[in-house]
Amino acid sequence: AQKITQTQPGMFVQEKEAVTLDCTYDTSDPSYGLFWYKQPSSGEMIFLIYQGSYDQQNATEGRYSLNFQKARKSANLVISASQLGDSAMYFCAMKETSGSRLTFGEGTQLTVNP
Amino acid sequence: DVKVTQSSRYLVKRTGEKVFLECVQDMDHENMFWYRQDPGLGLRLIYFSYDVKMKEKGDIPEGYSVSREKKERFSLILESASTNQTSMYLCASSLESHNEKLFFGSGTQLSVL
């Protein structure tokens, strides 16, 4: 069974600094996709970035990049130049190719301080 | 713009009541999902559907059922609501592919008293 672990319940970062949110996963499926979502206090789930297990390069989307280390089964989210609006809950998730379901981690609450 | 709409943002029900949570998507997506979100537990999958009239149990289906009579609509049913079903419920939809992201509704905060 697939499993996602986010070990940081809360993280703090100063505005304009970079921050890394950790995510490890476990799966026996050789083909899978990894996702990061942001959930601000308004409650909406916002898709940030996707990484496929066979992608050769780490995914990047603007200030977001995914540090994908397949051998270590980790998919950490890096946010560069943090902004106050980045304060939110962040979820890591995985979908195996063999299935349709997306399994989420417990989430990390990020607070950006001015 | 793609849209997943949940019928209620907030809902208050009594223990033992039958509760219907409705979700509609306008993207012609094959897959639809119901999650519940609780602090410290992340999002947990209750049920999902990959086609009309098809459904599969997620990780925590007990106490819930679902209905998908039309492609665009996926309903979550609490047959007899209990206080431990007080939670945020999130509906989502996606295309049928492992690299397709989920689109989420804005959520329904259900309180069972």
PDB file of C-alpha atoms in Angstrom:
ATOM      1  CA  ALA A   1       0.000   0.000   0.000  1.00  0.00           C
ATOM      2  CA  GLN A   2       1.204   3.470  -0.753  1.00  0.00           C
ATOM      3  CA  LYS A   3       2.102   5.793   2.066  1.00  0.00           C
ATOM      4  CA  ILE A   4       3.116   9.428   2.322  1.00  0.00           C
ATOM      5  CA  THR A   5       4.835  10.982   5.340  1.00  0.00           C
ATOM      6  CA  GLN A   6       5.335  14.632   6.165  1.00  0.00           C
ATOM      7  CA  THR A   7       7.329  14.851   9.372  1.00  0.00           C
ATOM      8  CA  GLN A   8       7.101  18.614   9.909  1.00  0.00           C
ATOM      9  CA  PRO A   9       3.759  19.627  11.416  1.00  0.00           C
ATOM     10  CA  GLY A  10       4.852  23.284  11.387  1.00  0.00           C
ATOM     11  CA  MET A  11       7.587  25.326   9.764  1.00  0.00           C
ATOM     12  CA  PHE A  12       8.589  28.973  10.064  1.00  0.00           C
ATOM     13  CA  VAL A  13      10.564  31.029   7.562  1.00  0.00           C
ATOM     14  CA  GLN A  14      11.520  34.669   7.178  1.00  0.00           C
ATOM     15  CA  GLU A  15      10.147  36.565   4.253  1.00  0.00           C
ATOM     16  CA  LYS A  16      12.421  36.383   1.177  1.00  0.00           C
ATOM     17  CA  GLU A  17      14.237  33.294   2.428  1.00  0.00           C
ATOM     18  CA  ALA A  18      13.970  29.788   0.951  1.00  0.00           C
ATOM     19  CA  VAL A  19      12.287  26.928   2.769  1.00  0.00           C
ATOM     20  CA  THR A  20      12.176  23.167   2.229  1.00  0.00           C
ATOM     21  CA  LEU A  21       9.152  21.100   3.158  1.00  0.00           C
ATOM     22  CA  ASP A  22       9.890  17.420   3.573  1.00  0.00           C
ATOM     23  CA  CYS A  23       7.986  14.517   2.069  1.00  0.00           C
ATOM     24  CA  THR A  24       8.852  10.832   1.974  1.00  0.00           C
ATOM     25  CA  TYR A  25       6.844   8.107   0.348  1.00  0.00           C
ATOM     26  CA  ASP A  26       6.638   4.369   0.126  1.00  0.00           C
ATOM     27  CA  THR A  27       5.358   2.364  -2.806  1.00  0.00           C
ATOM     28  CA  SER A  28       6.084  -0.892  -4.584  1.00  0.00           C
ATOM     29  CA  ASP A  29       4.798   0.454  -7.881  1.00  0.00           C
ATOM     30  CA  PRO A  30       7.712   1.461 -10.164  1.00  0.00           C
ATOM     31  CA  SER A  31       5.552   4.090 -11.847  1.00  0.00           C
ATOM     32  CA  TYR A  32       3.913   6.844  -9.850  1.00  0.00           C
ATOM     33  CA  GLY A  33       3.337  10.571  -9.659  1.00  0.00           C
ATOM     34  CA  LEU A  34       4.046  12.979  -6.826  1.00  0.00           C
ATOM     35  CA  PHE A  35       2.029  16.147  -6.222  1.00  0.00           C
ATOM     36  CA  TRP A  36       2.167  19.142  -3.923  1.00  0.00           C
ATOM     37  CA  TYR A  37      -0.904  21.154  -2.979  1.00  0.00           C
ATOM     38  CA  LYS A  38      -1.265  24.375  -1.026  1.00  0.00           C
ATOM     39  CA  GLN A  39      -4.252  25.053   1.210  1.00  0.00           C
ATOM     40  CA  PRO A  40      -4.567  28.653   2.458  1.00  0.00           C
ATOM     41  CA  SER A  41      -6.820  29.540   5.361  1.00  0.00           C
ATOM     42  CA  SER A  42      -9.685  29.964   2.891  1.00  0.00           C
ATOM     43  CA  GLY A  43      -9.700  26.171   2.522  1.00  0.00           C
ATOM     44  CA  GLU A  44      -9.267  25.798  -1.230  1.00  0.00           C
ATOM     45  CA  MET A  45      -6.745  23.240  -2.455  1.00  0.00           C
ATOM     46  CA  ILE A  46      -4.329  24.726  -4.958  1.00  0.00           C
ATOM     47  CA  PHE A  47      -2.169  22.471  -7.131  1.00  0.00           C
ATOM     48  CA  LEU A  48       1.477  23.564  -7.108  1.00  0.00           C
ATOM     49  CA  ILE A  49       3.725  21.056  -8.822  1.00  0.00           C
ATOM     50  CA  TYR A  50       3.949  17.528 -10.201  1.00  0.00           C
ATOM     51  CA  GLN A  51       6.838  15.051 -10.558  1.00  0.00           C
ATOM     52  CA  GLY A  52       6.632  11.765 -12.424  1.00  0.00           C
ATOM     53  CA  SER A  53       8.729   8.854 -11.203  1.00  0.00           C
ATOM     54  CA  TYR A  54      10.432   8.515 -14.576  1.00  0.00           C
ATOM     55  CA  ASP A  55      11.057  12.222 -15.079  1.00  0.00           C
ATOM     56  CA  GLN A  56      14.773  12.826 -15.496  1.00  0.00           C
ATOM     57  CA  GLN A  57      14.768  16.354 -14.175  1.00  0.00           C
ATOM     58  CA  ASN A  58      13.351  17.860 -11.027  1.00  0.00           C
ATOM     59  CA  ALA A  59      10.103  19.701 -11.624  1.00  0.00           C
ATOM     60  CA  THR A  60       9.994  23.475 -11.290  1.00  0.00           C
ATOM     61  CA  GLU A  61       7.081  25.930 -11.392  1.00  0.00           C
ATOM     62  CA  GLY A  62       8.063  29.518 -10.758  1.00  0.00           C
ATOM     63  CA  ARG A  63       9.262  29.793  -7.157  1.00  0.00           C
ATOM     64  CA  TYR A  64       8.421  26.147  -6.481  1.00  0.00           C
ATOM     65  CA  SER A  65      10.772  23.283  -7.191  1.00  0.00           C
ATOM     66  CA  LEU A  66      10.634  19.663  -6.256  1.00  0.00           C
ATOM     67  CA  ASN A  67      13.804  18.024  -4.926  1.00  0.00           C
ATOM     68  CA  PHE A  68      13.142  14.477  -6.117  1.00  0.00           C
ATOM     69  CA  GLN A  69      15.489  11.801  -4.766  1.00  0.00           C
ATOM     70  CA  LYS A  70      14.125   8.518  -6.029  1.00  0.00           C
ATOM     71  CA  ALA A  71      16.552   6.225  -4.229  1.00  0.00           C
ATOM     72  CA  ARG A  72      15.711   7.880  -0.921  1.00  0.00           C
ATOM     73  CA  LYS A  73      11.997   8.013  -1.797  1.00  0.00           C
ATOM     74  CA  SER A  74      11.778  11.668  -0.993  1.00  0.00           C
ATOM     75  CA  ALA A  75      10.040  14.504  -2.824  1.00  0.00           C
ATOM     76  CA  ASN A  76      10.726  17.694  -0.914  1.00  0.00           C
ATOM     77  CA  LEU A  77       9.149  20.984  -1.942  1.00  0.00           C
ATOM     78  CA  VAL A  78      11.459  23.981  -2.097  1.00  0.00           C
ATOM     79  CA  ILE A  79       9.931  27.449  -2.030  1.00  0.00           C
ATOM     80  CA  SER A  80      12.367  30.188  -2.942  1.00  0.00           C
ATOM     81  CA  ALA A  81      12.048  33.840  -1.896  1.00  0.00           C
ATOM     82  CA  SER A  82       9.173  33.223   0.516  1.00  0.00           C
ATOM     83  CA  GLN A  83       6.293  35.678   0.537  1.00  0.00           C
ATOM     84  CA  LEU A  84       3.714  36.408   3.234  1.00  0.00           C
ATOM     85  CA  GLY A  85       1.086  34.867   0.967  1.00  0.00           C
ATOM     86  CA  ASP A  86       2.917  31.550   1.112  1.00  0.00           C
ATOM     87  CA  SER A  87       1.653  31.043   4.660  1.00  0.00           C
ATOM     88  CA  ALA A  88      -0.609  28.014   4.316  1.00  0.00           C
ATOM     89  CA  MET A  89      -0.914  24.285   4.839  1.00  0.00           C
ATOM     90  CA  TYR A  90       1.064  22.254   2.318  1.00  0.00           C
ATOM     91  CA  PHE A  91       0.242  18.689   1.360  1.00  0.00           C
ATOM     92  CA  CYS A  92       2.364  16.128  -0.436  1.00  0.00           C
ATOM     93  CA  ALA A  93       0.484  13.418  -2.319  1.00  0.00           C
ATOM     94  CA  MET A  94       1.173  10.388  -4.480  1.00  0.00           C
ATOM     95  CA  LYS A  95      -0.722   8.528  -7.145  1.00  0.00           C
ATOM     96  CA  GLU A  96       0.380   5.119  -8.375  1.00  0.00           C
ATOM     97  CA  THR A  97       0.006   4.391 -12.067  1.00  0.00           C
ATOM     98  CA  SER A  98      -1.881   1.229 -11.259  1.00  0.00           C
ATOM     99  CA  GLY A  99      -4.612   3.138  -9.443  1.00  0.00           C
ATOM    100  CA  SER A 100      -6.661   6.301  -9.566  1.00  0.00           C
ATOM    101  CA  ARG A 101      -6.494   7.382  -5.946  1.00  0.00           C
ATOM    102  CA  LEU A 102      -4.314  10.183  -4.628  1.00  0.00           C
ATOM    103  CA  THR A 103      -2.903   9.516  -1.152  1.00  0.00           C
ATOM    104  CA  PHE A 104      -2.023  12.531   0.971  1.00  0.00           C
ATOM    105  CA  GLY A 105       0.427  13.174   3.756  1.00  0.00           C
ATOM    106  CA  GLU A 106      -0.509  14.784   7.064  1.00  0.00           C
ATOM    107  CA  GLY A 107       0.435  18.264   5.906  1.00  0.00           C
ATOM    108  CA  THR A 108       2.895  20.960   6.995  1.00  0.00           C
ATOM    109  CA  GLN A 109       1.698  24.339   8.242  1.00  0.00           C
ATOM    110  CA  LEU A 110       4.081  26.984   6.877  1.00  0.00           C
ATOM    111  CA  THR A 111       4.236  30.428   8.453  1.00  0.00           C
ATOM    112  CA  VAL A 112       6.153  33.193   6.713  1.00  0.00           C
ATOM    113  CA  ASN A 113       7.271  35.933   9.097  1.00  0.00           C
ATOM    114  CA  PRO A 114       7.797  39.524   7.939  1.00  0.00           C
TER     115      PRO A 114
ATOM    116  CA  ASP B   1     -12.352  27.859 -16.045  1.00  0.00           C
ATOM    117  CA  VAL B   2     -12.670  24.396 -14.542  1.00  0.00           C
ATOM    118  CA  LYS B   3     -14.974  24.017 -11.606  1.00  0.00           C
ATOM    119  CA  VAL B   4     -15.897  21.597  -8.852  1.00  0.00           C
ATOM    120  CA  THR B   5     -18.877  22.792  -6.865  1.00  0.00           C
ATOM    121  CA  GLN B   6     -19.963  21.533  -3.481  1.00  0.00           C
ATOM    122  CA  SER B   7     -23.520  22.392  -2.575  1.00  0.00           C
ATOM    123  CA  SER B   8     -22.902  23.660   0.973  1.00  0.00           C
ATOM    124  CA  ARG B   9     -19.989  25.444   2.618  1.00  0.00           C
ATOM    125  CA  TYR B  10     -21.252  24.835   6.153  1.00  0.00           C
ATOM    126  CA  LEU B  11     -23.723  22.248   7.397  1.00  0.00           C
ATOM    127  CA  VAL B  12     -25.028  21.466  10.877  1.00  0.00           C
ATOM    128  CA  LYS B  13     -26.887  18.206  11.454  1.00  0.00           C
ATOM    129  CA  ARG B  14     -28.183  16.154  14.370  1.00  0.00           C
ATOM    130  CA  THR B  15     -26.929  12.724  15.365  1.00  0.00           C
ATOM    131  CA  GLY B  16     -28.850  10.041  13.499  1.00  0.00           C
ATOM    132  CA  GLU B  17     -29.880  12.246  10.594  1.00  0.00           C
ATOM    133  CA  LYS B  18     -29.321  11.168   7.006  1.00  0.00           C
ATOM    134  CA  VAL B  19     -26.970  13.636   5.341  1.00  0.00           C
ATOM    135  CA  PHE B  20     -26.351  14.230   1.645  1.00  0.00           C
ATOM    136  CA  LEU B  21     -23.269  16.077   0.411  1.00  0.00           C
ATOM    137  CA  GLU B  22     -23.437  16.953  -3.252  1.00  0.00           C
ATOM    138  CA  CYS B  23     -20.606  17.604  -5.685  1.00  0.00           C
ATOM    139  CA  VAL B  24     -20.794  18.645  -9.329  1.00  0.00           C
ATOM    140  CA  GLN B  25     -17.946  19.064 -11.826  1.00  0.00           C
ATOM    141  CA  ASP B  26     -18.123  20.678 -15.228  1.00  0.00           C
ATOM    142  CA  MET B  27     -14.935  19.230 -16.746  1.00  0.00           C
ATOM    143  CA  ASP B  28     -16.256  15.892 -18.041  1.00  0.00           C
ATOM    144  CA  HIS B  29     -13.833  14.102 -15.718  1.00  0.00           C
ATOM    145  CA  GLU B  30     -14.053  10.339 -15.336  1.00  0.00           C
ATOM    146  CA  ASN B  31     -12.819  10.210 -11.746  1.00  0.00           C
ATOM    147  CA  MET B  32     -14.461  11.770  -8.730  1.00  0.00           C
ATOM    148  CA  PHE B  33     -13.399  11.524  -5.101  1.00  0.00           C
ATOM    149  CA  TRP B  34     -14.613  12.250  -1.598  1.00  0.00           C
ATOM    150  CA  TYR B  35     -12.040  13.026   1.105  1.00  0.00           C
ATOM    151  CA  ARG B  36     -12.384  14.101   4.680  1.00  0.00           C
ATOM    152  CA  GLN B  37      -9.822  16.396   6.261  1.00  0.00           C
ATOM    153  CA  ASP B  38      -9.018  16.363   9.963  1.00  0.00           C
ATOM    154  CA  PRO B  39      -6.214  18.231  11.764  1.00  0.00           C
ATOM    155  CA  GLY B  40      -3.029  16.176  11.939  1.00  0.00           C
ATOM    156  CA  LEU B  41      -4.440  13.465   9.678  1.00  0.00           C
ATOM    157  CA  GLY B  42      -4.303  15.170   6.309  1.00  0.00           C
ATOM    158  CA  LEU B  43      -6.842  14.152   3.698  1.00  0.00           C
ATOM    159  CA  ARG B  44      -8.217  10.645   3.867  1.00  0.00           C
ATOM    160  CA  LEU B  45     -10.050   9.040   0.981  1.00  0.00           C
ATOM    161  CA  ILE B  46     -13.590   7.890   1.723  1.00  0.00           C
ATOM    162  CA  TYR B  47     -14.824   6.717  -1.682  1.00  0.00           C
ATOM    163  CA  PHE B  48     -14.047   7.323  -5.296  1.00  0.00           C
ATOM    164  CA  SER B  49     -15.714   6.658  -8.611  1.00  0.00           C
ATOM    165  CA  TYR B  50     -14.051   6.066 -11.964  1.00  0.00           C
ATOM    166  CA  ASP B  51     -17.225   5.967 -14.040  1.00  0.00           C
ATOM    167  CA  VAL B  52     -20.967   6.405 -13.809  1.00  0.00           C
ATOM    168  CA  LYS B  53     -22.500   3.918 -11.368  1.00  0.00           C
ATOM    169  CA  MET B  54     -19.017   2.630 -10.483  1.00  0.00           C
ATOM    170  CA  LYS B  55     -17.522   3.151  -7.054  1.00  0.00           C
ATOM    171  CA  GLU B  56     -14.657   1.920  -4.945  1.00  0.00           C
ATOM    172  CA  LYS B  57     -14.014   2.128  -1.249  1.00  0.00           C
ATOM    173  CA  GLY B  58     -11.213   4.333  -0.088  1.00  0.00           C
ATOM    174  CA  ASP B  59      -9.373   4.097   3.188  1.00  0.00           C
ATOM    175  CA  ILE B  60     -12.225   5.041   5.537  1.00  0.00           C
ATOM    176  CA  PRO B  61     -15.572   4.053   3.956  1.00  0.00           C
ATOM    177  CA  GLU B  62     -17.316   2.945   7.145  1.00  0.00           C
ATOM    178  CA  GLY B  63     -20.447   4.950   7.851  1.00  0.00           C
ATOM    179  CA  TYR B  64     -20.575   6.404   4.343  1.00  0.00           C
ATOM    180  CA  SER B  65     -22.029   5.516   0.972  1.00  0.00           C
ATOM    181  CA  VAL B  66     -21.895   7.233  -2.404  1.00  0.00           C
ATOM    182  CA  SER B  67     -23.947   7.628  -5.534  1.00  0.00           C
ATOM    183  CA  ARG B  68     -22.926   8.495  -9.076  1.00  0.00           C
ATOM    184  CA  GLU B  69     -25.918   8.396 -11.386  1.00  0.00           C
ATOM    185  CA  LYS B  70     -24.521  11.005 -13.801  1.00  0.00           C
ATOM    186  CA  LYS B  71     -20.939  11.653 -14.821  1.00  0.00           C
ATOM    187  CA  GLU B  72     -20.872  15.174 -13.456  1.00  0.00           C
ATOM    188  CA  ARG B  73     -22.379  14.465 -10.027  1.00  0.00           C
ATOM    189  CA  PHE B  74     -21.003  12.515  -7.091  1.00  0.00           C
ATOM    190  CA  SER B  75     -22.913  12.382  -3.827  1.00  0.00           C
ATOM    191  CA  LEU B  76     -21.664  11.377  -0.406  1.00  0.00           C
ATOM    192  CA  ILE B  77     -24.268   9.973   1.962  1.00  0.00           C
ATOM    193  CA  LEU B  78     -24.053   9.639   5.714  1.00  0.00           C
ATOM    194  CA  GLU B  79     -26.813   7.130   6.469  1.00  0.00           C
ATOM    195  CA  SER B  80     -26.959   7.979  10.170  1.00  0.00           C
ATOM    196  CA  ALA B  81     -24.702  10.858  11.096  1.00  0.00           C
ATOM    197  CA  SER B  82     -22.535  10.538  14.191  1.00  0.00           C
ATOM    198  CA  THR B  83     -20.459  13.092  16.053  1.00  0.00           C
ATOM    199  CA  ASN B  84     -17.204  11.495  14.864  1.00  0.00           C
ATOM    200  CA  GLN B  85     -18.190  12.414  11.323  1.00  0.00           C
ATOM    201  CA  THR B  86     -17.814  16.089  12.147  1.00  0.00           C
ATOM    202  CA  SER B  87     -15.154  17.122   9.651  1.00  0.00           C
ATOM    203  CA  MET B  88     -14.265  19.053   6.515  1.00  0.00           C
ATOM    204  CA  TYR B  89     -15.365  17.133   3.427  1.00  0.00           C
ATOM    205  CA  LEU B  90     -13.611  17.769   0.127  1.00  0.00           C
ATOM    206  CA  CYS B  91     -14.791  16.616  -3.271  1.00  0.00           C
ATOM    207  CA  ALA B  92     -12.365  16.339  -6.182  1.00  0.00           C
ATOM    208  CA  SER B  93     -12.307  15.225  -9.783  1.00  0.00           C
ATOM    209  CA  SER B  94      -9.667  14.283 -12.339  1.00  0.00           C
ATOM    210  CA  LEU B  95      -9.112  12.786 -15.744  1.00  0.00           C
ATOM    211  CA  GLU B  96      -8.217   9.120 -15.935  1.00  0.00           C
ATOM    212  CA  SER B  97      -4.436   9.171 -15.885  1.00  0.00           C
ATOM    213  CA  HIS B  98      -1.756   8.742 -13.242  1.00  0.00           C
ATOM    214  CA  ASN B  99      -0.239  12.149 -13.909  1.00  0.00           C
ATOM    215  CA  GLU B 100      -3.476  14.093 -13.881  1.00  0.00           C
ATOM    216  CA  LYS B 101      -3.931  16.432 -10.954  1.00  0.00           C
ATOM    217  CA  LEU B 102      -7.084  16.586  -8.892  1.00  0.00           C
ATOM    218  CA  PHE B 103      -9.331  19.625  -8.972  1.00  0.00           C
ATOM    219  CA  PHE B 104     -10.969  20.299  -5.635  1.00  0.00           C
ATOM    220  CA  GLY B 105     -14.183  21.898  -4.507  1.00  0.00           C
ATOM    221  CA  SER B 106     -14.150  24.501  -1.757  1.00  0.00           C
ATOM    222  CA  GLY B 107     -15.162  21.983   0.898  1.00  0.00           C
ATOM    223  CA  THR B 108     -18.106  21.428   3.227  1.00  0.00           C
ATOM    224  CA  GLN B 109     -17.567  21.861   6.957  1.00  0.00           C
ATOM    225  CA  LEU B 110     -20.006  19.427   8.542  1.00  0.00           C
ATOM    226  CA  SER B 111     -20.842  19.599  12.216  1.00  0.00           C
ATOM    227  CA  VAL B 112     -22.839  16.761  13.741  1.00  0.00           C
ATOM    228  CA  LEU B 113     -24.339  17.656  17.098  1.00  0.00           C
TER     229      LEU B 113
END
